[in-house]
């Protein structure tokens, strides 16, 4: 059974139709890279998966539960879907360590001691133990994003959603973050990654989903997607621009 | 009144809840949330000592009523009322300070039981309150500076500036009998005399005994012309309190027959026939004694001011938080409540709101003690500004913060508490500091509803010492120190919290 599935979701802002009916599934352990031109609806699609945006119509089914059903406990379901943002969205009023501890204590009801132990474990995984007691304002973009990933992973999510996680980073630190993500993928994490990093899509993803004009124009394994034999003109024109 | 009260019972309940919230439940309970009870029971309660006779007076009118250096109310009216109450068998008497113009409204609003403040018995007043028998034959006199030789009679006041106290008989009388006089209406008795001494007015028209007392104490003025009116002072009572009034009349007769009344009169007015004139007394510009002699009452007033500020500040934060969240609510009716609150409270003068709460609400059966009314009004007023501060600060927190918290599975309440509000609070601090400085300064205005806070204590000192300069400089300094402490505290908290900026 698919871990996460969308059925015919659409999203409109007045007359502006951003998503025009998207069917999508992801199996446990899969890594899907979502690529496509700006304004094509990639981010809106990703944000519909955990209902940061409410689809205008359609269904989102996660772990067998319909997120749009009337009495669904959205907070509980969201706690099992980690999200990483382009702008990191660390909480500036707490240290790196507290950022990772807060959701564990507030949502998973872990004791302070347990939350701290787990947070330190994850900070070590992302090579950030030396900055644990620093406020986000003294961290670089790459460091912030690694902590944001640790914060999401700390919740033991079943799936992680990445919304252009490296787009706001200086080029020289992009790889620090991509390495952490590749590590997660290797550990078997299910991931949906909206990205412009074609190298990551090619090397790490199991599937590449190409979204353009509010629809999925292609859903292929990377070797097929990036191969010369892929003659879809929209994809060719996009790849020519980014590669 | 009764059926009206039940209709507005919810409002009274709200008021009582607020009072309890303020930790002032006890005084609020005393301040009867019911309208005037039948008078017979009231008299019995007064005699048994269960309740206290509340006597409204403006203690800025020597020698009838004023305060000594310790802030104790003294004067002719004070002595006579104490004696009459004792003779009537009333155990406890409390004098309540209020501006003269508020005494009759306060009787109508059941805030006080007796008005004793050298009140002329006029037909207009007699329509809304009842008077005792005449206890002092007074009348209006005309006073000018000793150096003034041009004003000798009422006719000479044409085109001249004449100082009168707001709400007193002099105002209407002059309009009728010398309409060409230009009235300078001042708030307190001493301001009338000061305005002539300072050249802000040419003459004073006021009760003759008060004028003579000023000349006796301070000099610099003289009485000119004949007594303008022959009018009589009486004690004022609520229309429903006929038995209290009767008891006072009987006691007054007894006092006059026994000679006690003449004794009191001589004590305060001395020899009525002596010529009332004298040169201005010499004194330095600043008189430290004006402050040091009244140190006790001033510190008490400061204590009251601090209490008012602390409680209204807490209330202001509460209203501001509620208002701010109301304005950010997803529910249209709740948003609407927040909008109306800010628009009405921010759009009308504070003094109007204060008087509405203290003098207006009693007509709906909601009677609040001066402290509760003052604190409630200040909190409500300041809260409307805090509402906008809270709303603005919360909206200024990046939308991504809420999204990050929610996508971790945190509830919106948790996200607000741990993530949004701590960040918003830091942004609120500078404007909150400003607002609380304003609140501190506005607290002086609650003196209008008879609260003896710092400013009113200052005014009563001036009514005795006539030393406006020293007293206002001192009081200004105290407020200056208070507002700066608030400013520094806000800065310190901001600095301490801003480690992450």
XYZ file of C-alpha atoms in Angstrom, chain A residues 47 50 52 75-76 78-79 81-83 85 88-94 102-103 106-107 135 137 151 155, chain B residues 398-412 414-415 417-420 422-423 499-501:
52
model
C 2.580 22.008 0.698
C 0.765 18.041 4.730
C -0.059 23.703 4.754
C -1.651 17.481 14.243
C -1.055 13.770 14.894
C 1.588 15.988 10.576
C 3.866 14.868 13.403
C 5.488 13.961 8.167
C 8.677 15.980 8.551
C 9.011 19.198 6.589
C 11.751 24.675 4.246
C 14.890 26.949 7.263
C 12.276 28.471 9.644
C 14.288 27.680 12.736
C 12.776 29.239 15.848
C 15.098 32.235 16.411
C 14.168 32.561 20.076
C 15.792 29.258 21.063
C 10.774 21.524 21.477
C 8.606 19.434 19.098
C 5.512 19.313 23.008
C 4.165 16.708 20.576
C 21.079 30.831 18.648
C 21.282 34.191 14.275
C 14.460 18.912 14.065
C 9.955 13.345 15.243
C 7.224 35.489 9.885
C 4.497 33.180 8.587
C 7.115 30.424 8.216
C 7.410 30.197 12.003
C 3.826 29.049 12.369
C 4.198 26.701 9.389
C 7.356 25.138 10.833
C 5.696 24.566 14.204
C 2.485 23.199 12.684
C 4.338 20.892 10.311
C 6.065 19.329 13.334
C 2.603 18.455 14.604
C 2.386 21.240 17.174
C -1.119 22.584 17.834
C -1.730 26.224 17.010
C 1.384 25.360 21.399
C 2.902 27.158 18.448
C 2.831 29.829 23.238
C 6.335 28.550 22.481
C 7.163 30.139 19.160
C 5.006 33.084 18.122
C 7.840 34.921 22.703
C 9.002 36.483 19.441
C 20.044 37.746 22.891
C 18.853 36.039 19.730
C 18.413 39.104 17.537
